[in-house]
CSV table of C-alpha atoms in Angstrom, one decimal:
chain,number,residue,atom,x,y,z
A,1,UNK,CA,5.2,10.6,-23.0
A,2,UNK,CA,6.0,14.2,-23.8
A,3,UNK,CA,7.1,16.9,-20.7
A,4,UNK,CA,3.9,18.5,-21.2
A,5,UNK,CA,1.8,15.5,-20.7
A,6,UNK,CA,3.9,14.6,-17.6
A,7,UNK,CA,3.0,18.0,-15.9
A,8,UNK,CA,-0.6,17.5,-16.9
A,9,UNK,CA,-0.6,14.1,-15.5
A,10,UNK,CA,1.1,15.4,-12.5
A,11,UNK,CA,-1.3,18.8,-12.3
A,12,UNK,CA,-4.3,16.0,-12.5
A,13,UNK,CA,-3.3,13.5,-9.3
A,14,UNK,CA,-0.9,16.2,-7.4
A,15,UNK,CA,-3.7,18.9,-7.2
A,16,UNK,CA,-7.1,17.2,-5.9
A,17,UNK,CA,-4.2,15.5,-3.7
A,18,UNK,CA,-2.7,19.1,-2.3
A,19,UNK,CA,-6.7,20.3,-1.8
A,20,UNK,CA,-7.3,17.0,0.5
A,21,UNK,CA,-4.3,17.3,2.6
A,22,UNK,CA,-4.6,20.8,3.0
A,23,UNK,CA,-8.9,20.5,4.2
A,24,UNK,CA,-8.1,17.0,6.2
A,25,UNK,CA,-5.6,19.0,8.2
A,26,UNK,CA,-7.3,22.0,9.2
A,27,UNK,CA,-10.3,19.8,9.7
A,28,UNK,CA,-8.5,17.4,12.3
A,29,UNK,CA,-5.0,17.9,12.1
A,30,UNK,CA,-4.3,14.8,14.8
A,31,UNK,CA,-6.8,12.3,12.4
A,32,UNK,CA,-4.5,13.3,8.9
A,33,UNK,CA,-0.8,12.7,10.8
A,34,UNK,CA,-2.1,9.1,12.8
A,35,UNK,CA,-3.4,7.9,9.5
A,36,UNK,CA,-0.5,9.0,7.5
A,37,UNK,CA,1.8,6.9,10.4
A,38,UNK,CA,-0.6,4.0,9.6
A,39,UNK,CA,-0.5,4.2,6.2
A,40,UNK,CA,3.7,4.2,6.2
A,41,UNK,CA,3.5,1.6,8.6
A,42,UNK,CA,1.0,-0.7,6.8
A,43,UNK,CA,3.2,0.4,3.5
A,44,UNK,CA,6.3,-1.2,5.5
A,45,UNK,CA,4.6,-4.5,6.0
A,46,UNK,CA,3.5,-4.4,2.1
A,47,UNK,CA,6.8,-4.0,1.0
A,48,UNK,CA,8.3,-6.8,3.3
A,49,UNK,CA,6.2,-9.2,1.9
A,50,UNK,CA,6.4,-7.7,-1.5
A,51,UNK,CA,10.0,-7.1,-1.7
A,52,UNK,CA,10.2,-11.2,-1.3
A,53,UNK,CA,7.6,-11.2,-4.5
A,54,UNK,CA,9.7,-9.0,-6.2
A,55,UNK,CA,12.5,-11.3,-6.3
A,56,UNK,CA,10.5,-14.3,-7.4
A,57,UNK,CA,8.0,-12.8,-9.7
A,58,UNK,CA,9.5,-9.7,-10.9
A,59,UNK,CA,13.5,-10.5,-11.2
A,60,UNK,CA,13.5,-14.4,-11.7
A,61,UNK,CA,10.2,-14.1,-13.7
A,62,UNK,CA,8.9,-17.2,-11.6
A,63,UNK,CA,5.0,-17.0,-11.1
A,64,UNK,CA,4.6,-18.2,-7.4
A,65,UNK,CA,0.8,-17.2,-6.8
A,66,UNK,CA,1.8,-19.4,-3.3
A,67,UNK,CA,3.4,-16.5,-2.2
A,68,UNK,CA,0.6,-15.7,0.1
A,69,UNK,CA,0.4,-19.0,2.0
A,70,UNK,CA,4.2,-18.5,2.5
A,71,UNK,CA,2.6,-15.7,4.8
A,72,UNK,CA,0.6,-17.5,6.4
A,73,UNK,CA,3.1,-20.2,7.0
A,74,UNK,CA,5.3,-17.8,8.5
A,75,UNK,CA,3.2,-16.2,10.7
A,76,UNK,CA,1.4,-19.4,11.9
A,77,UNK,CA,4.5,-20.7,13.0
A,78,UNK,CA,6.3,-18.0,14.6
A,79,UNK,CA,2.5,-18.1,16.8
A,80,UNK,CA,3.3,-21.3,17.6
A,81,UNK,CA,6.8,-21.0,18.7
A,82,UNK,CA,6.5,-18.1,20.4
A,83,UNK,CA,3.4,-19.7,22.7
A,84,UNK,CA,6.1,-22.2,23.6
A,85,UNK,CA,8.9,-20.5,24.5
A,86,UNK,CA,8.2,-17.0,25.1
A,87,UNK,CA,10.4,-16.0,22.7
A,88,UNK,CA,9.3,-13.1,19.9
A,89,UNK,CA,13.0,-13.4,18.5
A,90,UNK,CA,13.2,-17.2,18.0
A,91,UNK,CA,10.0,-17.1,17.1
A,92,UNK,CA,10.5,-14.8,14.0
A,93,UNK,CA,13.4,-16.7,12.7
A,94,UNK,CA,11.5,-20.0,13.0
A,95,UNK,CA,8.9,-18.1,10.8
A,96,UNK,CA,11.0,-16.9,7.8
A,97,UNK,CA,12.7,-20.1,8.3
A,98,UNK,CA,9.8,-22.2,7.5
A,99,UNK,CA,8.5,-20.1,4.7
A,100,UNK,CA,12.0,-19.8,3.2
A,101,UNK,CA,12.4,-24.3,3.3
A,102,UNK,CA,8.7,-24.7,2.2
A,103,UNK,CA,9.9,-21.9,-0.9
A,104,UNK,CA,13.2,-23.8,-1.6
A,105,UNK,CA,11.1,-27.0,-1.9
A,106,UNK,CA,8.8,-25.8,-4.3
A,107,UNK,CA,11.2,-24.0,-6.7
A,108,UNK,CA,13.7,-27.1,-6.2
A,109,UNK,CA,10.4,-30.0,-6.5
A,110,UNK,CA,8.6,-27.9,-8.6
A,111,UNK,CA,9.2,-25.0,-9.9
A,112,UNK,CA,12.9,-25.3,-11.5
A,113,UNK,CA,11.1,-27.6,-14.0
A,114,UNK,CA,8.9,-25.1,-16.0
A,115,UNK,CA,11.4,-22.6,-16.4
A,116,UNK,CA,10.0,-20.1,-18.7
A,117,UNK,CA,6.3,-21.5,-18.5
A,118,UNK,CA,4.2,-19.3,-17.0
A,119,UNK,CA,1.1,-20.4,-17.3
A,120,UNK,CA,2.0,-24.3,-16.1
A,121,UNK,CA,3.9,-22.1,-13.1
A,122,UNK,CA,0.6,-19.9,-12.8
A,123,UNK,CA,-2.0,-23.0,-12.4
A,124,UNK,CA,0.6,-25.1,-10.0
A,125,UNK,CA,1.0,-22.8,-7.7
A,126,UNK,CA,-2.4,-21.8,-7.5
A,127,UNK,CA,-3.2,-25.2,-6.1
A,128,UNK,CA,-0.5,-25.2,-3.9
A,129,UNK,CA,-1.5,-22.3,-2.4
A,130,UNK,CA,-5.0,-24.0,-1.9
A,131,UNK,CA,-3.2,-26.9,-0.1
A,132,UNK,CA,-1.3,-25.0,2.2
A,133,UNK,CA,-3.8,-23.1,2.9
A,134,UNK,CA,-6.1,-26.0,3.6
A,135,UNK,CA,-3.6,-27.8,5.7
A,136,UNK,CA,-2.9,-25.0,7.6
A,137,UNK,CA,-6.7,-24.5,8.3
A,138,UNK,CA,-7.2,-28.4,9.4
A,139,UNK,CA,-3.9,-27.3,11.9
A,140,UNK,CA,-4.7,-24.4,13.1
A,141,UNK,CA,-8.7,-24.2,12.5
A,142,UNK,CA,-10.7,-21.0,11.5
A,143,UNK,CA,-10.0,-19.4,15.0
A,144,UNK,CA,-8.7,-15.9,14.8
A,145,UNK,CA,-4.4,-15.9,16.4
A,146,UNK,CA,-3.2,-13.1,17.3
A,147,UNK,CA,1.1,-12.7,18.7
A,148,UNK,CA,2.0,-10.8,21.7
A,149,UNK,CA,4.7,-8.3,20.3
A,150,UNK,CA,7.9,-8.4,22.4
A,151,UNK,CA,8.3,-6.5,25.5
A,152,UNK,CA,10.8,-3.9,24.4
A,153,UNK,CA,8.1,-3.2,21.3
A,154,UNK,CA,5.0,-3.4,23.9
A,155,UNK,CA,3.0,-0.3,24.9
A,156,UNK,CA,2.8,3.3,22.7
A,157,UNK,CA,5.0,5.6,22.7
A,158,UNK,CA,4.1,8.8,24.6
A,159,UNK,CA,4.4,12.7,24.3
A,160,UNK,CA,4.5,12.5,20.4
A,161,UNK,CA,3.6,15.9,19.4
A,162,UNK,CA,-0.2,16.8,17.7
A,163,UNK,CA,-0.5,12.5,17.8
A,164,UNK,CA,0.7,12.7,21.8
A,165,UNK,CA,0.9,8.5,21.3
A,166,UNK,CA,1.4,5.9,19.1
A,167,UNK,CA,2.3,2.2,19.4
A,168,UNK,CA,5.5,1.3,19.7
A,169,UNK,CA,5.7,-2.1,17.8
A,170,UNK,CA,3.8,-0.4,14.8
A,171,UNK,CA,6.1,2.2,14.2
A,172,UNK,CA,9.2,-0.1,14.4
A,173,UNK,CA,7.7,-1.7,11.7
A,174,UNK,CA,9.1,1.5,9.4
A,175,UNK,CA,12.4,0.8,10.8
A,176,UNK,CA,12.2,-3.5,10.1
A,177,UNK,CA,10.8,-2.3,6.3
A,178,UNK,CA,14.3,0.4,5.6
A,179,UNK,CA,16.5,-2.4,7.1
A,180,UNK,CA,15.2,-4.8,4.7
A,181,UNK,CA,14.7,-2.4,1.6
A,182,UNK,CA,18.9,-1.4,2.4
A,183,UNK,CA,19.5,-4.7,2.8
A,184,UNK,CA,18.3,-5.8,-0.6
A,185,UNK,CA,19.4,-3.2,-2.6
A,186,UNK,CA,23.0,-3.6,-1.1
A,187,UNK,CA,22.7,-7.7,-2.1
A,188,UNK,CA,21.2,-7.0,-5.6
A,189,UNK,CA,23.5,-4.0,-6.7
A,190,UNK,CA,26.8,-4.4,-4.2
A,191,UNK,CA,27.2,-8.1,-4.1
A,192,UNK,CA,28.6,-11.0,-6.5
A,193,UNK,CA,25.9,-12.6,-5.9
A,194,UNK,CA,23.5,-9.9,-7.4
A,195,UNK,CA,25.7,-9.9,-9.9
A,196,UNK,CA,25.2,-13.5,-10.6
A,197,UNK,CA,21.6,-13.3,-10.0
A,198,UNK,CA,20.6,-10.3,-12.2
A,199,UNK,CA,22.8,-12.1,-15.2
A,200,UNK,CA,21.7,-15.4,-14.9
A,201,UNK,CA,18.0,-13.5,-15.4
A,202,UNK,CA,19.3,-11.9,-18.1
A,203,UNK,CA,21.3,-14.5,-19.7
A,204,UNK,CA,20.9,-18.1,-18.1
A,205,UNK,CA,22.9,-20.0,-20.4
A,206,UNK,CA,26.0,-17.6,-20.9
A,207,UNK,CA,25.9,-17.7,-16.9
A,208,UNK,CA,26.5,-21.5,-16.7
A,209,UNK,CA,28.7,-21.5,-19.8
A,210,UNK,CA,31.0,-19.3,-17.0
A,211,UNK,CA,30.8,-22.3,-14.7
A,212,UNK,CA,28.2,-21.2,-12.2
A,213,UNK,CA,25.6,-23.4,-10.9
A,214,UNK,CA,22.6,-21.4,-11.9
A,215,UNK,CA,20.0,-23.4,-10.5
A,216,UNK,CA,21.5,-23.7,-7.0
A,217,UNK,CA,21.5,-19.1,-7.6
A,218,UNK,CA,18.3,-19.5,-8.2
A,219,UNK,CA,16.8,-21.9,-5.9
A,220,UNK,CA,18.5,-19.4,-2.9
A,221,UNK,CA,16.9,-16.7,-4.5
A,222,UNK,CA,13.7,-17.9,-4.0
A,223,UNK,CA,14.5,-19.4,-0.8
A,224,UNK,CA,15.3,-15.7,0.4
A,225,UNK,CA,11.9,-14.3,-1.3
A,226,UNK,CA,9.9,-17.2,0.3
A,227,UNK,CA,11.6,-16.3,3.5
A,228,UNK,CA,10.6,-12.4,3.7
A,229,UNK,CA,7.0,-13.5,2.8
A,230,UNK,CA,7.4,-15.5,6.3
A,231,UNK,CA,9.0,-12.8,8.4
A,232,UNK,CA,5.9,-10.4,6.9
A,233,UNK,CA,3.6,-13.5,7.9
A,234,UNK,CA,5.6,-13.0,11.8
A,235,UNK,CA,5.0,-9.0,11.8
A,236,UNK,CA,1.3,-9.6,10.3
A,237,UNK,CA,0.9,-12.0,13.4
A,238,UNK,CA,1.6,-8.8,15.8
A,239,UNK,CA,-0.1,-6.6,13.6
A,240,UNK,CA,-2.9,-7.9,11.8
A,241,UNK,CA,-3.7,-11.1,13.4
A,242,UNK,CA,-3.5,-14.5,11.1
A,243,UNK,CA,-7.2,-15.8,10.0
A,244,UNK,CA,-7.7,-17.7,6.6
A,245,UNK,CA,-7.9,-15.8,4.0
A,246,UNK,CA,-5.3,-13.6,4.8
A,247,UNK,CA,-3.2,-15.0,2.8
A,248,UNK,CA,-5.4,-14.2,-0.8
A,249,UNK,CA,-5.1,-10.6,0.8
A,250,UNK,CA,-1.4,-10.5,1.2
A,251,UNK,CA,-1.1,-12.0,-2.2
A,252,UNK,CA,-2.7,-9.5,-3.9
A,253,UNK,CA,-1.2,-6.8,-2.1
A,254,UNK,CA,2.0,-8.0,-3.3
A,255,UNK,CA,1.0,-8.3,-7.0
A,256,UNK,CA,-0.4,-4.6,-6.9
A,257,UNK,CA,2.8,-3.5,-4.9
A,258,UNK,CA,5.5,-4.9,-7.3
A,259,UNK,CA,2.6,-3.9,-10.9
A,260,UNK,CA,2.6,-0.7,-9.5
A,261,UNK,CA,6.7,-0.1,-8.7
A,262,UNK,CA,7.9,-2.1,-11.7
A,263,UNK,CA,9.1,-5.4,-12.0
A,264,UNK,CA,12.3,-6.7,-10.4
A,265,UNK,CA,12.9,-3.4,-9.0
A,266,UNK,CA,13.1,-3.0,-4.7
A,267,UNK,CA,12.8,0.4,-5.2
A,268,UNK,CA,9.7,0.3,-6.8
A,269,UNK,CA,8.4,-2.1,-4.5
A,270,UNK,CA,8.9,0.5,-1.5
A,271,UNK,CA,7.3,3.6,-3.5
A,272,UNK,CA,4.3,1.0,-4.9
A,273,UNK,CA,3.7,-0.6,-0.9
A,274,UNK,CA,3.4,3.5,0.3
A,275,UNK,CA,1.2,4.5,-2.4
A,276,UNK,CA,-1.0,1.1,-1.9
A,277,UNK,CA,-0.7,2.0,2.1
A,278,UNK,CA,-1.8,5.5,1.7
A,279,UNK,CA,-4.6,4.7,-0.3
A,280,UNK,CA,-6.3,1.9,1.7
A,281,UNK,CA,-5.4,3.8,4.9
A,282,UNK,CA,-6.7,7.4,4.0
A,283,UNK,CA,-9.8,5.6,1.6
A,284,UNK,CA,-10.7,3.8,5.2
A,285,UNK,CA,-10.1,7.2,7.2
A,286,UNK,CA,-12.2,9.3,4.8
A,287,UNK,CA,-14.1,7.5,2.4
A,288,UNK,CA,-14.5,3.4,3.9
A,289,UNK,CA,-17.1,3.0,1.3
A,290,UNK,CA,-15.0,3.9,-1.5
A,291,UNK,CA,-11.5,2.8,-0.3
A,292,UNK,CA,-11.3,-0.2,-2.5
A,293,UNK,CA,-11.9,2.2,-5.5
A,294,UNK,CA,-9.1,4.4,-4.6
A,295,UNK,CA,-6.5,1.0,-5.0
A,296,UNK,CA,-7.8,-0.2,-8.5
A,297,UNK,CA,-8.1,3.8,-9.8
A,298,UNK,CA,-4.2,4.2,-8.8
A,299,UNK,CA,-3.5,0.5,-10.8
A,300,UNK,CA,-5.7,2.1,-13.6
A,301,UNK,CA,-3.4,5.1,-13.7
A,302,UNK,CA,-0.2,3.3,-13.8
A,303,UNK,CA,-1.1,1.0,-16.0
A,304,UNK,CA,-2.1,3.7,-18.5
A,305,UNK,CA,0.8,6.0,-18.1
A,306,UNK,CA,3.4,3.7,-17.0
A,307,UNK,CA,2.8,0.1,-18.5
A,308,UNK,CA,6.1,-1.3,-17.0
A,309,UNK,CA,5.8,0.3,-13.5
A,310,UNK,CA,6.8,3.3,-12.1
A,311,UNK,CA,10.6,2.1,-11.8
A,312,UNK,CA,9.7,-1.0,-14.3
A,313,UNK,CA,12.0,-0.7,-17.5
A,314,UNK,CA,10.1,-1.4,-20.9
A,315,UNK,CA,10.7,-4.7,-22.2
């Protein structure tokens, strides 16, 4: 794409975007600031449960269309085990936990067996995702759960200025999404083990001619991605509430967040979840009929201009 098409393209989404900010702010300043805190914060849980996808789907090239019933998995349980014991903190690790061993067990089972075939990956974990998500219905019926947050998250926060107050648990939720996103960029890019894992994706067989066990690399891989798909399922269970059906949601989410970003990339995956966030959020705010448009315009967009993503490399 030439410079002068890139200013055009940015002249074309930058400028009707300028105008709207500028009118929805003089209009009702207080309306334009809470939704744009919503829309980080809904962007935060995206890219939790996204950055997990991106590891599966977009680095490892594994097609795990299960990754939304790892949600619900997670959440479920962390519902569960914080009605027992009172505990939000146990409760979330019991969550990522769960997801993360019911991950490991599909890649390890499953998975590790159709390396390289996507569409036997695609069809396989389609109906696992419908048996999970059936079993977990049968468990825990149609009935709306919803998790207490914990006490120090509980209540707003007061005396914010032009929003004056804002829930406390939601906007941790920013700081649980830049943990993670550091987190995973320091593993990926700082570690041997990112290392290891971004050249056994890019060479498997040269990696276990150097002696590594690749599939025990990857199989913890995914056991992390599964995992993060769980702790968003604990976060959604705060948040959101967990109802069948969510997980579908979640899962498509995810598949926008990492087409959008670019492949393999945890950087994209944060800049695709806050564009998909501000576009549900401010299409619900301002235009609730049209809001699903805004998402699927945005896809177009990206998928014209930017084929690989907007951090994606080309293959």
């Amino acid at each position: 794409m030439s410079q002068r098409m890139k200013w055009a393209l940015w002249l074309l989404i930058g400028g009707p975007l300028a105008v709207f900010s500028i009118w929805a702010m003089v209009d009702n300043a207080r309306l334009y600031f809470v939704t744009l805190l919503n829309s980080l914060t809904l962007a935060s849980l995206y890219f939790i449960v996204a950055s997990g996808f991106t590891l599966v789907f977009g680095l490892m090239r594994n097609v795990n269309l299960a990754h939304g019933s790892l949600y619900l998995l997670g959440g479920y349980i962390a519902f569960t085990v914080a009605e027992r014991t009172g505990w939000w903190v146990l409760a979330a690790a019991a969550g990522f936990a769960a997801a993360a061993v019911a991950g490991l067990l599909i890649q390890w089972l499953i998975l590790r067996h159709m390396q390289g075939q996507d569409l036997r990956q695609t069809l396989v974990t389609i109906g696992l995702s419908i048996v999970i998500a059936d079993l977990l219905l049968w468990a825990f019926t149609g009935q709306v759960h919803q998790m207490e947050p914990p006490d120090w998250l509980s209540g707003p926060i007061r005396d914010i200025p032009l929003i004056r107050a804002y829930s406390a648990y939601r906007l941790s939720l920013l700081g649980f999404g830049i943990l993670i996103g550091i987190g995973l960029w320091w593993l990926l890019n700082r570690t041997r083990v990112g290392v290891m894992i971004r050249a056994g994706v890019d060479d498997r067989a040269m990696l276990a001619a150097a002696g590594f066990n690749v599939n025990l690399i990857f199989a913890m891989t995914f056991m992390l991605g599964a995992g993060l798909a769980g702790f968003g399922g604990v976060i959604g269970a705060v948040e959101l509430s967990m109802v069948p059906g969510e997980d579908t949601r979640l899962l498509l989410a995810s598949l926008i967040v990492v087409i959008v970003g670019g492949m393999g990339s945890v950087t994209g995956a944060a800049i695709g979840a806050v564009i998909l966030g501000l576009a549900e959020t401010y299409g619900l705010a301002y235009a609730p009929t049209y809001s699903v448009v805004f998402t699927f315009v945005i896809l177009i967009l990206v998928l014209a201009f930017r084929p690989s993503g907007i951090m994606g490399k080309a293959a």
